[in-house]
XYZ file of C-alpha atoms in Angstrom:
202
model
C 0.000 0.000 0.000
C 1.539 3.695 -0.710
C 1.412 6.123 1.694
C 2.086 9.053 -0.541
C -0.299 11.882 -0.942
C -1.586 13.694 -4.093
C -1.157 17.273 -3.944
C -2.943 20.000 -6.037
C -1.174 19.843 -8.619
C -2.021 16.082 -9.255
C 2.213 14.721 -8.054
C 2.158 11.962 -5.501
C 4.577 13.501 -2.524
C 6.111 12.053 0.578
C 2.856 13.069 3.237
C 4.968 15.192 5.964
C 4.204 18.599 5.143
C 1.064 17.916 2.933
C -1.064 20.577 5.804
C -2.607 22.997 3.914
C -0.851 25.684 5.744
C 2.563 24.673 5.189
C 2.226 22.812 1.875
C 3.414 25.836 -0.162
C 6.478 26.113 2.168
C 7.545 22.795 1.565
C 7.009 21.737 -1.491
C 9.671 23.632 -2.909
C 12.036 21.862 -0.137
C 10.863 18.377 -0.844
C 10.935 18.599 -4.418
C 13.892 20.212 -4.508
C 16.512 19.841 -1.743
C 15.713 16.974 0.595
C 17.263 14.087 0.495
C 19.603 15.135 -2.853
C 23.137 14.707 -1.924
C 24.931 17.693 -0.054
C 28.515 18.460 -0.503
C 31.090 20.943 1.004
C 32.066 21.870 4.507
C 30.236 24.907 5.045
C 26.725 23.589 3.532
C 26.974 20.615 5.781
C 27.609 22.626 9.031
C 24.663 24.332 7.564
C 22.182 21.103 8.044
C 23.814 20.007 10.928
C 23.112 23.362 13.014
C 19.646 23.966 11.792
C 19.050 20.215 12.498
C 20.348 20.750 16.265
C 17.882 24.152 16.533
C 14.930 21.866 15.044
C 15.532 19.562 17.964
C 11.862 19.363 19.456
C 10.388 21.767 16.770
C 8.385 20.638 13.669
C 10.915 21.525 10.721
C 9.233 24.061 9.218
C 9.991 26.634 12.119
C 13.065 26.359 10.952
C 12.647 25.964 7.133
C 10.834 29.332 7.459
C 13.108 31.167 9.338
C 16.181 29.660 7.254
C 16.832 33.009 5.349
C 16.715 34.564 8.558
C 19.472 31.682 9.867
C 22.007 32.225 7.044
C 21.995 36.405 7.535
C 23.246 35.802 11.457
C 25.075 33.283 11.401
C 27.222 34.667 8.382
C 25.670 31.611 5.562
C 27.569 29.350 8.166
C 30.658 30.029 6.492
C 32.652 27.533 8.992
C 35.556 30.173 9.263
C 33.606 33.034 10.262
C 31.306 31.639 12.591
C 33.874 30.204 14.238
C 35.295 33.584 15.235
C 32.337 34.801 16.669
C 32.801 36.456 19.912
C 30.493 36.567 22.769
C 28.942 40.186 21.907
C 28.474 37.502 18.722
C 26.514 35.467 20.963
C 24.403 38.008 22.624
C 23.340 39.578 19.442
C 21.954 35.941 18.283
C 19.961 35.740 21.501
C 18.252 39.062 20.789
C 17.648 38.169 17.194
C 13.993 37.406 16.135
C 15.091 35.580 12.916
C 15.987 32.849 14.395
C 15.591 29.997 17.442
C 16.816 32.174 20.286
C 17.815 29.060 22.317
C 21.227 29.707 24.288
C 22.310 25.739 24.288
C 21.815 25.713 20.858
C 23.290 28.885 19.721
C 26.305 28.177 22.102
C 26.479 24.629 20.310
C 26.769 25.890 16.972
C 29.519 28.373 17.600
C 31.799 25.722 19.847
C 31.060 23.141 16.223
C 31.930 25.894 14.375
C 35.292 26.376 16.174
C 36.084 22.528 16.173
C 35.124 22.503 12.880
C 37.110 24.850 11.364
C 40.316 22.945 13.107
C 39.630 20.328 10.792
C 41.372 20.148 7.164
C 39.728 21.368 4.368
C 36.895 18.789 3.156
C 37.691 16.856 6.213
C 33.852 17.064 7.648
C 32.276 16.294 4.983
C 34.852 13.049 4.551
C 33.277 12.324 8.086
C 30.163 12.324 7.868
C 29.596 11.187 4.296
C 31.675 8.274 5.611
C 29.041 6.960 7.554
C 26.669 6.715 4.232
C 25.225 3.280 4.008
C 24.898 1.542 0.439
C 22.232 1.655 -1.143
C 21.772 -1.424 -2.323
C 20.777 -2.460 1.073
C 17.862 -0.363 1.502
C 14.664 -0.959 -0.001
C 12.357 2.074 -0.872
C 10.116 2.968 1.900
C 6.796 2.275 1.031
C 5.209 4.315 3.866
C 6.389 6.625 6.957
C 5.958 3.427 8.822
C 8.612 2.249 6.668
C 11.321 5.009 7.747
C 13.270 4.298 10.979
C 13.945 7.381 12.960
C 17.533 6.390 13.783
C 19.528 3.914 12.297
C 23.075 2.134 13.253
C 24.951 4.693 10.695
C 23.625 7.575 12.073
C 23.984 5.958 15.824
C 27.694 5.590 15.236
C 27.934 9.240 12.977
C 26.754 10.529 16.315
C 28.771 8.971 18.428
C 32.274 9.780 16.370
C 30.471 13.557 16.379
C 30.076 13.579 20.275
C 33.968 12.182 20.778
C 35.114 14.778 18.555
C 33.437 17.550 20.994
C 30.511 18.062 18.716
C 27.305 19.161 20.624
C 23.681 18.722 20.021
C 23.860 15.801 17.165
C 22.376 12.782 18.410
C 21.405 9.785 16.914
C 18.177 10.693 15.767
C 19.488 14.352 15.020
C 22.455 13.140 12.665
C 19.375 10.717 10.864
C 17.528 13.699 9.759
C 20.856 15.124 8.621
C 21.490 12.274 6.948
C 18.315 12.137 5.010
C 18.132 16.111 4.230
C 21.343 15.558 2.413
C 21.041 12.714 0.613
C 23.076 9.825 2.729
C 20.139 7.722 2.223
C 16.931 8.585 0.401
C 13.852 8.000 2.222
C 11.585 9.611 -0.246
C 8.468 6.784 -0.949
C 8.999 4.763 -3.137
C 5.793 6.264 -5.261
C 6.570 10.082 -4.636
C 7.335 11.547 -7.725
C 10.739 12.745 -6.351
C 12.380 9.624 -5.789
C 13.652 8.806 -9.085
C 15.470 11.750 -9.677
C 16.736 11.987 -6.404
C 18.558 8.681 -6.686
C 19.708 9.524 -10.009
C 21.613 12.623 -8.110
C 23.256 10.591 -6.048
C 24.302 8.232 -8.908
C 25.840 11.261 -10.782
């Protein structure tokens, strides 16, 4: 049985999101960006910190505000953030952009700093190294059908949290790990799946 949805426009979609008031807002995202593969440093440490704010918040709190994300926290260029100061710190807490959570703002700068110690292109070697093969996973033919943690992201986590990394657990480095395209957990009906498999083949 699928458990994708039909949207307006007549495209059978992955169901999260499909609410009539945040259908627009997603769309765009699910079509377009989830689960295709994500490369660089920079956009990584991008996912994982708006991941770690979207702890205990639906996702599109945070897909909404992402515009507002990028503009303080310099487009999460690694090297910048990392110099933030704590007047840095203070602004973020006063700014209505984004999640004005202190744990989690303090998080992402002390990441930042680790992970600009790293070489270049060294994150991303880490946590695309913890990419499962494909082969091995069937297509989800429902939500029912898509674990919410998995052994690759419960040992991506773990090498995270010895390396000093903060706020990316288990279940926190899965949804990473789907948003960029280590696995794709798109239905196997939605209309997106095809093409996002064939961008991870290319």
């Amino acid at each position: 049985m699928s458990g994708v949805e039909t949207a307006p426009d007549g495209l059978p979609r992955c169901p999260w999101g499909m609410t009539a008031e945040s259908m627009a807002d997603y769309r765009a995202y699910h079509d377009t960006e989830w689960g295709r593969p994500v490369r660089g440093d920079d956009a990584l440490f991008e996912r994982m910190s708006l991941e770690a704010f979207q702890s205990g918040l639906s996702w599109i709190t945070i897909l909404r505000r992402r515009e507002g994300f990028r503009a303080a926290f310099a487009d999460f260029r690694i090297a910048e953030v990392a110099r933030f100061t704590e007047e840095d710190a203070a602004r973020l807490l006063a700014d209505t952009r984004i999640i004005r959570n202190r744990l989690k703002i303090s998080a992402t700068l002390a990441n930042a700093r680790l992970a600009a110690q790293l070489a270049p292109g060294e994150l991303e070697a880490l946590i695309w190294s913890y990419a499962p093969d494909r082969a091995d996973r069937p297509a989800p033919r429902s939500t029912a059908d898509v674990p919410p943690v998995t052994p690759e992201s419960t040992a991506l986590a773990k090498d995270l949290k010895k390396r000093g990394f903060r706020f990316v657990g288990p279940t926190t480095a899965y949804a990473m790990m789907q948003a960029c395209g280590l696995v794709n957990d798109h239905l196997a009906d939605c209309h997106v799946r095809a093409a996002t498999e064939a961008a991870a083949a290319s």
